[in-house]
Amino acid sequence: MNKLISWCKIDCNSINLNDEIHFVNSSNTLHLLDYMLQTQKIDYPKIYKMDILSKICLLGVELLLKDYPITNISPYDQSVILGNRSSCYNADIAFLDTFLDTPSPSKFVYTLPNIAIGEIAIKHKIKGVTNFLIANKFQPEFISQYFNHLLDTNSAKIIIGGWVEVSEQYCDIFLFLCGKSISGIDLTAENLKIKSKL
Amino acid sequence: MTDIKQELKQELITQLNLQFTVAQIQDDTPLFGEGGLGLDSIDALEIVVILNKKYGVKLEKPEDGKQILTTIQSLADFIHSQQNK
């Protein structure tokens, strides 16, 4: 049976990692990111250059994998599939703002949502299936079917999945690690629904 | 010249979101690669924008980029040579 192995729910007020809640009470996503950067002490200078979507995804995945490293699995069997509602809207606006003066190359590179997946893949050397889905809301039924299919057909052995809706003021992040495992809870729509609403 | 170099260091730190202080960057610190600032190709484009926007100098020949975008010193030398043309 495919299992949800680790999960992480993040908003501006709290970080819930595998049902352990840590209250943050940040006033917005930027403060939350400052807090996470300080507390996680990630030694990865590139993160400071990223847009907020990539930054929060990368920091969230760091938490997700903290006690569940995936380095024993072939990079080609590791997947990252994320989704959200607003795509890379924040990066688009930030890039658009630079048009008044000189278009910024470093802002331009984040004007695709799947760049966030690329940043995760680069950091963790993941080379399997990647996909960024745009939808009105998180769809547990579809995601559980899709991910179970990928795992059952050996298209992936482990998947980092999630819903990553974020702006400077708003943060709704649900990340999870799933795969064939003897531990964890079943990878079902119901469990995804429950964990995404923690 | 010293002013330009200090200014360039601060500008790179701000514009490229570098986790360095001005004091940590020497005039001959490599901008790219290990043991230096570790900049990447996007940073290189951003530096070209800075050179144009802040100092009004253009890197006309792409093949000169490798030599000009080497250190703070080489950037300052380039700015100096272009402004005194």
XYZ file of N, CA and C in Angstrom:
849
model
N 0.853 -1.204 0.000
C 0.000 0.000 0.000
C 0.885 1.249 0.000
N 0.483 2.219 -0.763
C 1.220 3.491 -0.784
C 0.854 4.310 0.458
N 1.862 4.955 1.004
C 1.658 5.647 2.288
C 2.014 7.125 2.216
N 1.300 7.883 3.037
C 1.726 9.250 3.341
C 2.756 9.099 4.454
N 3.979 9.496 4.182
C 5.067 9.227 5.128
C 5.322 10.425 6.048
N 5.254 11.585 5.466
C 5.511 12.810 6.225
C 4.645 13.917 5.635
N 4.214 14.862 6.465
C 3.398 15.949 5.960
C 3.683 17.218 6.744
N 3.408 18.320 6.100
C 3.741 19.617 6.707
C 2.727 20.657 6.254
N 2.129 21.317 7.202
C 1.133 22.349 6.891
C 1.657 23.672 7.438
N 1.736 24.658 6.580
C 2.311 25.942 6.995
C 1.354 27.084 6.652
N 1.081 27.935 7.628
C 0.429 29.214 7.334
C 1.148 30.280 8.157
N 0.663 31.507 8.102
C 1.400 32.586 8.770
C 1.406 32.441 10.291
N 0.488 31.657 10.818
C 0.392 31.517 12.273
C 1.086 30.294 12.844
N 1.247 29.292 12.026
C 1.800 28.059 12.586
C 2.451 27.162 11.535
N 3.304 26.291 12.043
C 3.915 25.253 11.215
C 3.572 23.926 11.866
N 2.899 23.096 11.121
C 2.510 21.787 11.642
C 3.290 20.723 10.884
N 4.212 20.075 11.586
C 5.024 19.037 10.959
C 4.661 17.690 11.574
N 4.061 16.845 10.785
C 3.634 15.514 11.246
C 2.825 15.588 12.538
N 1.873 16.517 12.526
C 0.903 16.715 13.616
C 1.496 17.361 14.863
N 2.730 17.825 14.765
C 3.298 18.608 15.871
C 3.240 20.074 15.481
N 2.489 20.833 16.275
C 2.268 22.242 15.917
C 3.289 23.146 16.586
N 3.830 24.059 15.772
C 4.709 25.094 16.305
C 4.089 26.432 15.932
N 3.734 27.234 16.938
C 3.084 28.502 16.633
C 4.121 29.569 16.278
N 3.820 30.330 15.252
C 4.749 31.338 14.747
C 4.183 32.741 14.927
N 2.907 32.903 14.592
C 2.237 34.207 14.666
C 2.952 35.295 13.871
N 3.253 34.995 12.652
C 3.832 36.015 11.771
C 2.698 36.866 11.205
N 3.012 38.128 10.954
C 1.966 39.000 10.421
C 1.772 38.798 8.924
N 2.786 38.273 8.262
C 2.648 37.996 6.833
C 3.694 36.955 6.407
N 3.660 36.617 5.130
C 4.546 35.553 4.639
C 6.017 35.949 4.722
N 6.304 37.225 4.508
C 7.702 37.666 4.549
C 8.291 37.462 5.948
N 7.498 37.778 6.977
C 7.953 37.554 8.361
C 8.105 36.061 8.648
N 7.171 35.295 8.113
C 7.243 33.835 8.288
C 8.527 33.292 7.655
N 8.830 33.770 6.460
C 10.046 33.316 5.773
C 11.299 33.704 6.562
N 11.311 34.921 7.102
C 12.447 35.351 7.936
C 12.618 34.395 9.111
N 11.487 34.071 9.738
C 11.513 33.176 10.890
C 12.048 31.797 10.489
N 11.542 31.285 9.383
C 11.960 29.942 8.955
C 13.439 29.922 8.564
N 13.889 30.978 7.914
C 15.302 31.049 7.521
C 16.199 31.083 8.753
N 15.755 31.827 9.765
C 16.548 31.931 10.995
C 16.579 30.619 11.758
N 15.418 29.998 11.893
C 15.343 28.802 12.735
C 15.873 27.553 12.034
N 15.679 27.467 10.728
C 16.122 26.256 10.031
C 17.623 26.274 9.698
N 18.207 27.460 9.763
C 19.654 27.602 9.546
C 20.120 26.845 8.288
N 19.423 27.025 7.217
C 19.760 26.336 5.977
C 20.991 27.001 5.345
N 21.978 26.166 5.032
C 23.212 26.688 4.443
C 23.101 26.590 2.918
N 22.380 27.534 2.335
C 22.120 27.484 0.908
C 21.891 28.925 0.434
N 22.998 29.664 0.181
C 22.883 31.098 -0.127
C 21.906 31.428 -1.257
N 21.739 30.485 -2.178
C 20.861 30.742 -3.324
C 19.421 31.028 -2.898
N 19.029 30.530 -1.741
C 17.640 30.691 -1.317
C 17.263 32.173 -1.152
N 18.248 32.997 -0.811
C 17.968 34.417 -0.591
C 17.621 35.142 -1.888
N 17.915 34.528 -3.010
C 17.629 35.154 -4.307
C 16.283 34.735 -4.868
N 15.667 33.749 -4.237
C 14.444 33.174 -4.809
C 13.219 34.032 -4.561
N 12.185 33.799 -5.362
C 10.891 34.436 -5.121
C 10.223 33.725 -3.937
N 9.126 34.292 -3.436
C 8.552 33.729 -2.201
C 7.996 32.323 -2.413
N 7.501 32.033 -3.605
C 6.973 30.680 -3.855
C 8.089 29.640 -3.756
N 9.191 29.889 -4.439
C 10.310 28.939 -4.399
C 10.872 28.830 -2.984
N 10.978 29.987 -2.321
C 11.565 30.025 -0.979
C 10.757 29.190 0.012
N 9.439 29.405 0.021
C 8.612 28.686 1.001
C 8.550 27.200 0.653
N 8.541 26.888 -0.643
C 8.532 25.469 -1.051
C 9.822 24.788 -0.592
N 10.937 25.443 -0.818
C 12.226 24.845 -0.459
C 12.338 24.648 1.055
N 11.931 25.670 1.805
C 12.001 25.568 3.266
C 11.034 24.508 3.787
N 9.861 24.425 3.186
C 8.876 23.419 3.577
C 9.389 22.008 3.312
N 10.005 21.826 2.158
C 10.542 20.497 1.811
C 11.684 20.123 2.752
N 12.473 21.114 3.165
C 13.538 20.837 4.144
C 12.940 20.240 5.419
N 11.826 20.830 5.872
C 11.163 20.313 7.075
C 10.632 18.905 6.826
N 9.983 18.749 5.677
C 9.356 17.478 5.317
C 10.354 16.322 5.318
N 11.551 16.613 4.831
C 12.549 15.548 4.672
C 13.501 15.432 5.867
N 13.303 16.331 6.853
C 14.228 16.385 7.990
C 14.431 15.010 8.632
N 13.340 14.325 8.913
C 13.444 13.004 9.546
C 13.192 11.866 8.569
N 12.989 12.215 7.311
C 12.713 11.195 6.288
C 13.552 11.447 5.034
N 14.881 11.265 5.159
C 15.736 11.522 3.997
C 15.414 10.558 2.853
N 15.565 11.025 1.632
C 15.213 10.193 0.472
C 16.453 9.834 -0.353
N 17.623 10.072 0.239
C 18.869 9.894 -0.512
C 19.163 8.433 -0.874
N 18.477 7.485 -0.214
C 18.710 6.075 -0.533
C 17.919 5.615 -1.763
N 17.099 6.510 -2.298
C 16.285 6.180 -3.477
C 16.925 6.828 -4.710
N 16.905 6.106 -5.835
C 17.490 6.646 -7.054
C 16.869 8.008 -7.380
N 17.690 8.976 -7.767
C 17.153 10.311 -8.110
C 16.086 10.231 -9.198
N 16.192 9.226 -10.071
C 15.229 9.087 -11.174
C 13.886 8.541 -10.690
N 13.853 8.033 -9.486
C 12.599 7.520 -8.921
C 11.977 8.508 -7.928
N 12.585 9.672 -7.810
C 12.063 10.699 -6.896
C 11.310 11.747 -7.716
N 10.108 12.080 -7.287
C 9.282 13.036 -8.034
C 8.866 14.222 -7.175
N 8.587 15.317 -7.857
C 8.015 16.487 -7.176
C 6.817 16.960 -7.992
N 5.649 16.962 -7.373
C 4.436 17.420 -8.062
C 3.677 18.359 -7.123
N 3.640 19.623 -7.505
C 2.993 20.627 -6.666
C 1.868 21.306 -7.452
N 1.074 22.055 -6.728
C 0.012 22.789 -7.397
C -0.384 24.004 -6.595
N -1.032 24.940 -7.240
C -1.627 26.071 -6.534
C -2.659 26.750 -7.417
N -3.183 27.843 -6.924
C -4.250 28.539 -7.647
C -3.697 29.722 -8.446
N -2.688 30.385 -7.892
C -2.225 31.659 -8.469
C -0.961 31.542 -9.294
N -0.552 30.322 -9.585
C 0.662 30.114 -10.378
C 1.812 30.926 -9.776
N 2.525 31.691 -10.607
C 3.650 32.491 -10.088
C 3.295 33.973 -10.146
N 2.062 34.286 -9.810
C 1.535 35.657 -9.915
C 2.453 36.684 -9.236
N 2.935 36.354 -8.029
C 3.783 37.310 -7.291
C 5.056 37.631 -8.057
N 5.653 36.597 -8.637
C 6.890 36.807 -9.413
C 6.581 37.591 -10.687
N 5.431 37.321 -11.285
C 5.031 38.049 -12.497
C 4.926 39.545 -12.207
N 4.272 39.865 -11.087
C 4.086 41.272 -10.716
C 5.438 41.924 -10.402
N 6.282 41.200 -9.674
C 7.607 41.748 -9.326
C 8.411 42.025 -10.591
N 8.311 41.128 -11.565
C 9.029 41.334 -12.830
C 8.423 42.502 -13.601
N 7.100 42.549 -13.611
C 6.403 43.628 -14.324
C 6.816 44.996 -13.773
N 6.968 45.070 -12.452
C 7.375 46.331 -11.812
C 8.707 46.832 -12.356
N 9.605 45.907 -12.697
C 10.922 46.326 -13.179
C 10.853 46.851 -14.619
N 9.750 46.591 -15.301
C 9.585 47.052 -16.679
C 9.609 48.570 -16.778
N 9.171 49.244 -15.712
C 9.147 50.703 -15.720
C 10.553 51.260 -15.860
N 11.527 50.481 -15.409
C 12.920 50.906 -15.481
C 13.662 49.962 -16.439
N 14.324 48.971 -15.872
C 15.023 47.986 -16.700
C 14.568 46.593 -16.279
N 14.044 45.794 -17.198
C 13.591 44.447 -16.811
C 14.693 43.663 -16.107
N 14.347 43.064 -14.986
C 15.350 42.370 -14.176
C 15.453 40.889 -14.564
N 16.623 40.433 -14.999
C 16.793 39.006 -15.326
C 16.502 38.097 -14.138
N 16.918 38.535 -12.931
C 16.736 37.668 -11.768
C 15.270 37.575 -11.348
N 14.467 38.565 -11.707
C 13.019 38.486 -11.445
C 12.362 37.641 -12.537
N 12.855 37.785 -13.751
C 12.279 37.077 -14.892
C 12.341 35.556 -14.717
N 13.446 35.073 -14.159
C 13.620 33.618 -14.079
C 12.573 32.922 -13.204
N 11.893 33.687 -12.368
C 10.884 33.055 -11.511
C 9.467 33.198 -12.056
N 9.348 33.668 -13.305
C 8.014 33.870 -13.867
C 7.458 32.594 -14.524
N 7.734 31.473 -13.928
C 7.098 30.195 -14.266
C 6.936 29.444 -12.943
N 5.767 28.885 -12.660
C 5.579 28.242 -11.354
C 6.464 27.012 -11.156
N 6.773 26.320 -12.262
C 7.563 25.095 -12.096
C 9.028 25.376 -11.760
N 9.415 26.638 -11.733
C 10.770 26.977 -11.276
C 10.912 26.584 -9.808
N 9.824 26.717 -9.046
C 9.865 26.314 -7.624
C 10.218 24.827 -7.516
N 9.643 24.043 -8.413
C 9.954 22.603 -8.425
C 11.417 22.399 -8.825
N 11.867 23.188 -9.804
C 13.262 23.097 -10.241
C 14.226 23.381 -9.103
N 13.892 24.380 -8.291
C 14.765 24.720 -7.160
C 14.841 23.556 -6.163
N 13.700 22.918 -5.915
C 13.691 21.757 -5.008
C 14.515 20.627 -5.623
N 14.299 20.406 -6.911
C 14.997 19.308 -7.604
C 16.511 19.537 -7.610
N 16.920 20.780 -7.813
C 18.362 21.082 -7.814
C 18.943 20.822 -6.422
N 18.262 21.343 -5.406
C 18.769 21.209 -4.031
C 18.888 19.743 -3.611
N 17.895 18.948 -3.991
C 17.874 17.546 -3.531
C 18.273 16.554 -4.622
N 18.755 17.091 -5.738
C 19.244 16.251 -6.862
C 18.181 15.262 -7.345
N 16.960 15.746 -7.421
C 15.833 14.915 -7.865
C 15.746 14.947 -9.392
N 15.605 13.773 -10.012
C 15.588 13.724 -11.478
C 14.397 12.958 -12.044
N 13.399 12.696 -11.224
C 12.232 11.947 -11.703
C 11.146 12.857 -12.251
N 9.914 12.348 -12.239
C 8.765 13.087 -12.784
C 8.546 14.382 -12.002
N 8.347 15.477 -12.727
C 7.970 16.726 -12.063
C 6.774 17.327 -12.794
N 5.957 18.026 -12.043
C 4.758 18.607 -12.641
C 4.239 19.708 -11.717
N 3.803 20.805 -12.296
C 3.162 21.843 -11.484
C 1.744 22.030 -12.019
N 0.769 21.829 -11.150
C -0.639 21.851 -11.554
C -1.319 23.122 -11.066
N -2.131 23.708 -11.921
C -2.896 24.891 -11.519
C -4.366 24.488 -11.386
N -4.958 24.789 -10.231
C -6.367 24.455 -10.005
C -6.958 25.472 -9.050
N -8.274 25.515 -8.974
C -8.927 26.471 -8.085
C -8.667 26.155 -6.616
N -8.573 24.882 -6.328
C -8.307 24.479 -4.939
C -7.629 23.114 -4.927
N -7.097 22.735 -3.780
C -6.453 21.435 -3.626
C -7.485 20.334 -3.879
N -7.131 19.353 -4.695
C -8.090 18.311 -5.071
C -7.590 16.931 -4.610
N -7.911 16.571 -3.375
C -7.404 15.320 -2.799
C -7.752 14.074 -3.618
N -8.980 14.044 -4.180
C -9.396 12.849 -4.942
C -8.488 12.658 -6.151
N -8.334 13.730 -6.913
C -7.501 13.656 -8.114
C -6.043 13.333 -7.749
N -5.531 14.025 -6.736
C -4.122 13.845 -6.351
C -3.871 12.413 -5.861
N -4.787 11.875 -5.072
C -4.564 10.509 -4.567
C -4.576 9.507 -5.721
N -5.488 9.696 -6.674
C -5.533 8.792 -7.850
C -4.251 8.917 -8.672
N -3.873 10.157 -8.941
C -2.688 10.441 -9.765
C -1.421 9.873 -9.118
N -1.247 10.158 -7.839
C -0.019 9.747 -7.151
C 0.012 8.223 -6.967
N -1.138 7.617 -6.639
C -1.175 6.154 -6.507
C -0.834 5.491 -7.841
N -1.312 6.092 -8.922
C -1.010 5.549 -10.250
C 0.494 5.622 -10.532
N 1.087 6.758 -10.242
C 2.535 6.910 -10.463
C 3.331 5.881 -9.659
N 2.906 5.682 -8.423
C 3.628 4.731 -7.551
C 3.361 3.284 -7.979
N 2.126 2.992 -8.352
C 1.762 1.617 -8.737
C 2.386 1.205 -10.062
N 2.635 2.167 -10.925
C 3.226 1.852 -12.234
C 4.750 2.030 -12.216
N 5.302 2.222 -11.009
C 6.747 2.422 -10.831
C 7.283 3.622 -11.608
N 6.415 4.586 -11.866
C 6.881 5.831 -12.487
C 7.633 6.661 -11.453
N 7.352 6.369 -10.197
C 8.075 7.024 -9.095
C 8.043 6.098 -7.887
N 9.075 6.201 -7.079
C 9.073 5.415 -5.835
C 8.736 6.291 -4.638
N 9.005 7.570 -4.832
C 8.711 8.516 -3.763
C 8.251 9.818 -4.425
N 7.251 10.461 -3.837
C 6.766 11.723 -4.417
C 6.664 12.788 -3.331
N 7.214 13.942 -3.644
C 6.967 15.118 -2.805
C 5.812 15.843 -3.480
N 4.697 15.918 -2.774
C 3.520 16.557 -3.358
C 3.083 17.729 -2.513
N 2.155 18.501 -3.035
C 1.649 19.572 -2.190
C 0.843 20.636 -2.893
N 0.208 21.446 -2.058
C -0.561 22.616 -2.476
C 0.167 23.823 -1.918
N 0.598 24.736 -2.782
C 1.487 25.812 -2.334
C 0.966 27.182 -2.800
N -0.073 27.634 -2.133
C -0.676 28.931 -2.476
C -0.085 29.993 -1.542
N 0.555 30.982 -2.136
C 1.251 31.968 -1.297
C 1.281 33.342 -1.960
N 1.151 34.370 -1.128
C 1.406 35.747 -1.557
C 2.156 36.398 -0.404
N 2.459 37.669 -0.517
C 3.175 38.316 0.588
C 2.327 38.356 1.857
N 1.015 38.372 1.677
C 0.117 38.484 2.834
C -0.491 37.156 3.263
N -0.496 36.197 2.352
C -1.265 34.975 2.577
C -0.394 33.749 2.336
N -0.584 32.743 3.171
C 0.250 31.550 3.020
C -0.563 30.296 3.351
N -0.744 29.443 2.393
C -1.463 28.189 2.597
C -0.644 27.085 1.935
N 0.208 26.460 2.745
C 1.139 25.463 2.223
C 0.830 24.101 2.849
N 0.673 23.116 1.989
C 0.531 21.735 2.467
C 1.470 20.880 1.620
N 2.478 20.338 2.275
C 3.445 19.491 1.565
C 3.415 18.098 2.168
N 3.623 17.117 1.346
C 3.661 15.758 1.880
C 4.618 14.891 1.078
N 5.108 13.879 1.776
C 5.993 12.900 1.157
C 5.240 11.584 1.132
N 5.151 10.954 -0.026
C 4.451 9.676 -0.092
C 5.239 8.670 -0.931
N 4.962 7.406 -0.697
C 5.649 6.360 -1.438
C 5.337 5.000 -0.859
N 6.034 4.013 -1.359
C 5.835 2.665 -0.823
C 6.615 2.581 0.487
N 5.899 2.305 1.541
C 6.538 2.337 2.859
C 5.766 1.449 3.824
N 6.451 0.996 4.853
C 5.731 0.207 5.849
C 5.177 1.112 6.948
N 5.688 2.353 6.991
C 5.180 3.277 8.008
C 4.387 4.397 7.347
N 3.639 5.105 8.155
C 2.832 6.200 7.648
C 1.369 5.830 7.607
N 0.584 6.695 6.963
C -0.853 6.408 6.835
C -1.174 6.225 5.351
N -2.271 5.552 5.068
C -2.593 5.232 3.671
C -2.733 6.494 2.809
N -2.250 6.387 1.588
C -2.359 7.513 0.644
C -3.755 7.483 0.019
N -4.675 8.091 0.730
C -6.062 8.145 0.245
C -6.509 9.601 0.180
N -7.593 9.827 -0.563
C -8.141 11.194 -0.663
C -8.555 11.689 0.720
N -9.136 10.800 1.502
C -9.614 11.187 2.826
C -8.461 11.648 3.723
N -7.370 10.885 3.719
C -6.212 11.278 4.547
C -5.576 12.571 4.050
N -5.537 12.746 2.739
C -4.988 14.004 2.193
C -5.870 15.176 2.624
N -7.172 14.935 2.590
C -8.127 15.980 2.975
C -7.907 16.368 4.443
N -7.777 15.362 5.273
C -7.609 15.614 6.718
C -6.293 16.355 6.987
N -5.220 15.864 6.415
C -3.902 16.461 6.698
C -3.755 17.853 6.077
N -4.434 18.094 4.977
C -4.329 19.410 4.338
C -5.105 20.467 5.095
N -5.989 20.021 6.011
C -6.806 20.993 6.764
C -6.395 21.082 8.218
N -5.257 20.571 8.544
C -4.809 20.570 9.942
C -4.836 21.969 10.536
N 38.310 55.808 -7.545
C 38.290 54.362 -7.854
C 37.862 53.536 -6.645
N 38.437 53.893 -5.469
C 38.085 53.177 -4.242
C 36.596 53.330 -3.960
N 36.071 54.536 -4.203
C 34.647 54.775 -3.979
C 33.795 53.878 -4.852
N 34.162 53.776 -6.114
C 33.412 52.926 -7.048
C 33.428 51.474 -6.574
N 34.569 51.022 -6.120
C 34.684 49.630 -5.696
C 33.798 49.344 -4.471
N 33.827 50.273 -3.516
C 32.982 50.110 -2.327
C 31.505 50.130 -2.722
N 31.198 51.063 -3.604
C 29.819 51.221 -4.070
C 29.359 49.965 -4.820
N 30.252 49.437 -5.655
C 29.933 48.217 -6.410
C 29.657 47.051 -5.474
N 30.467 46.918 -4.452
C 30.288 45.830 -3.487
C 28.900 45.928 -2.846
N 28.558 47.143 -2.402
C 27.257 47.347 -1.766
C 26.118 47.092 -2.752
N 26.321 47.550 -3.975
C 25.298 47.372 -5.015
C 25.052 45.884 -5.305
N 26.136 45.122 -5.415
C 25.995 43.681 -5.670
C 25.295 42.990 -4.501
N 25.681 43.364 -3.280
C 25.057 42.758 -2.095
C 23.544 43.014 -2.108
N 23.177 44.257 -2.408
C 21.756 44.634 -2.387
C 20.993 44.007 -3.550
N 21.505 44.228 -4.738
C 20.758 43.801 -5.930
C 20.738 42.288 -6.123
N 21.799 41.623 -5.690
C 21.868 40.165 -5.894
C 21.524 39.385 -4.627
N 21.080 40.111 -3.599
C 20.711 39.470 -2.318
C 21.816 38.553 -1.797
N 23.030 39.061 -1.762
C 24.167 38.256 -1.312
C 24.252 38.273 0.207
N 24.643 37.164 0.777
C 24.796 37.061 2.230
C 26.242 37.364 2.620
N 26.727 38.503 2.163
C 28.077 38.970 2.480
C 27.981 40.403 2.985
N 29.027 40.842 3.677
C 29.136 42.265 4.007
C 30.178 42.861 3.067
N 30.186 44.180 2.979
C 31.170 44.862 2.123
C 32.587 44.461 2.549
N 32.804 44.376 3.856
C 34.143 44.047 4.364
C 34.596 42.644 3.975
N 33.641 41.765 3.735
C 33.995 40.377 3.382
C 34.381 40.228 1.911
N 34.072 41.230 1.127
C 34.384 41.138 -0.305
C 35.657 41.937 -0.595
N 36.671 41.215 -1.043
C 37.927 41.886 -1.405
C 37.849 42.336 -2.871
N 38.727 43.241 -3.217
C 38.722 43.725 -4.606
C 39.013 42.593 -5.586
N 39.796 41.601 -5.147
C 40.161 40.515 -6.055
C 39.409 39.208 -5.774
N 38.338 39.282 -4.982
C 37.518 38.082 -4.756
C 36.849 37.684 -6.070
N 37.003 36.418 -6.488
C 36.330 35.998 -7.735
C 34.807 36.113 -7.608
N 34.170 36.663 -8.625
C 32.709 36.804 -8.575
C 32.027 35.451 -8.764
N 32.658 34.607 -9.590
C 32.042 33.312 -9.920
C 32.917 32.164 -9.405
N 32.287 31.024 -9.242
C 33.022 29.826 -8.853
C 33.249 29.720 -7.360
N 33.788 28.568 -6.982
C 34.034 28.306 -5.568
C 35.158 29.191 -5.039
N 35.060 29.514 -3.766
C 36.077 30.372 -3.157
C 35.830 31.837 -3.420
N 34.753 32.120 -4.109
C 34.404 33.513 -4.383
C 32.994 33.798 -3.927
N 32.322 34.667 -4.674
C 30.954 35.016 -4.292
C 29.953 33.956 -4.762
N 30.383 33.070 -5.627
C 29.501 31.988 -6.091
C 28.347 32.456 -6.952
N 28.571 33.500 -7.733
C 27.486 34.012 -8.574
C 27.215 33.054 -9.735
N 26.014 33.209 -10.335
C 25.655 32.360 -11.474
C 25.359 33.217 -12.702
N 24.900 32.563 -13.762
C 24.710 33.263 -15.037
C 23.637 34.354 -14.954
N 22.622 34.129 -14.129
C 21.585 35.155 -13.973
C 22.163 36.377 -13.269
N 23.034 36.125 -12.290
C 23.711 37.235 -11.605
C 24.547 38.036 -12.601
N 25.175 37.324 -13.541
C 25.996 38.008 -14.542
C 25.136 38.981 -15.354
N 23.936 38.527 -15.737
C 23.020 39.408 -16.478
C 22.622 40.608 -15.623
N 22.398 40.318 -14.344
C 21.992 41.400 -13.434
C 23.125 42.429 -13.284
N 24.370 41.974 -13.273
C 25.513 42.895 -13.173
C 25.585 43.772 -14.429
N 25.315 43.169 -15.579
C 25.310 43.948 -16.830
C 24.258 45.060 -16.743
N 23.095 44.715 -16.162
C 22.033 45.715 -15.975
C 22.520 46.820 -15.027
N 23.178 46.431 -13.941
C 23.686 47.413 -12.961
C 24.697 48.354 -13.621
N 25.598 47.777 -14.393
C 26.629 48.593 -15.070
C 25.982 49.646 -15.959
N 24.940 49.225 -16.644
C 24.259 50.129 -17.570
C 23.444 51.183 -16.819
N 22.666 50.698 -15.851
C 21.722 51.570 -15.151
C 22.415 52.556 -14.222
N 23.356 52.044 -13.440
C 23.981 52.886 -12.408
C 25.178 53.673 -12.928
N 25.917 53.074 -13.854
C 27.152 53.738 -14.293
C 27.115 54.172 -15.754
N 26.019 53.849 -16.430
C 25.859 54.290 -17.816
C 26.861 53.672 -18.779
N 27.395 52.502 -18.416
C 28.343 51.854 -19.336
C 27.736 50.554 -19.864
N 28.039 50.292 -21.127
C 27.471 49.093 -21.761
C 28.557 48.108 -22.114
N 28.247 46.851 -21.864
C 29.176 45.789 -22.257
C 28.810 45.443 -23.712
N 29.513 46.079 -24.641
C 29.132 45.961 -26.058
C 29.459 44.589 -26.635
N 30.638 44.066 -26.267
C 31.044 42.784 -26.851
C 30.901 41.665 -25.819
N 29.969 40.736 -26.062
C 29.760 39.640 -25.097
C 31.047 38.871 -24.802
N 31.929 38.777 -25.793
C 33.166 37.997 -25.599
C 34.098 38.659 -24.567
N 33.882 39.947 -24.292
C 34.696 40.625 -23.275
C 34.183 40.353 -21.851
N 32.963 39.819 -21.777
C 32.312 39.628 -20.479
C 33.125 38.808 -19.498
N 33.718 37.730 -19.999
C 34.455 36.830 -19.108
C 35.583 37.557 -18.378
N 36.225 38.465 -19.086
C 37.345 39.193 -18.485
C 36.854 40.328 -17.571
N 35.787 40.990 -18.011
C 35.282 42.131 -17.231
C 34.566 41.661 -15.957
N 33.768 40.613 -16.092
C 32.997 40.131 -14.937
C 33.808 39.107 -14.138
N 34.959 39.533 -13.672
C 35.833 38.604 -12.946
C 35.911 38.938 -11.458
N 36.190 40.191 -11.180
C 36.312 40.651 -9.783
C 35.746 42.069 -9.680
N 35.654 42.565 -8.470
C 35.244 43.960 -8.260
C 36.251 44.884 -8.951
N 37.529 44.519 -8.847
C 38.580 45.327 -9.471
C 38.377 45.423 -10.986
N 38.093 44.276 -11.630
C 37.929 44.293 -13.091
C 36.677 45.066 -13.490
N 35.644 44.995 -12.674
C 34.431 45.771 -12.961
C 34.723 47.265 -12.851
N 35.429 47.631 -11.773
C 35.768 49.044 -11.559
C 36.671 49.552 -12.675
N 37.627 48.732 -13.093
C 38.524 49.120 -14.193
C 37.728 49.381 -15.469
N 36.753 48.516 -15.722
C 35.927 48.656 -16.926
C 35.110 49.949 -16.876
N 34.480 50.184 -15.721
C 33.676 51.402 -15.564
C 34.562 52.626 -15.778
N 35.732 52.600 -15.149
C 36.670 53.720 -15.240
C 37.088 53.970 -16.692
N 37.409 52.897 -17.396
C 37.877 53.050 -18.785
C 36.762 53.571 -19.692
N 35.538 53.115 -19.437
C 34.426 53.534 -20.291
C 34.004 54.976 -20.015
N 34.068 55.363 -18.738
C 33.650 56.723 -18.383
C 34.670 57.766 -18.819
N 35.911 57.315 -19.008
C 36.955 58.262 -19.416
C 37.212 58.231 -20.915
N 36.324 57.621 -21.667
C 36.498 57.550 -23.123
C 36.285 58.913 -23.757
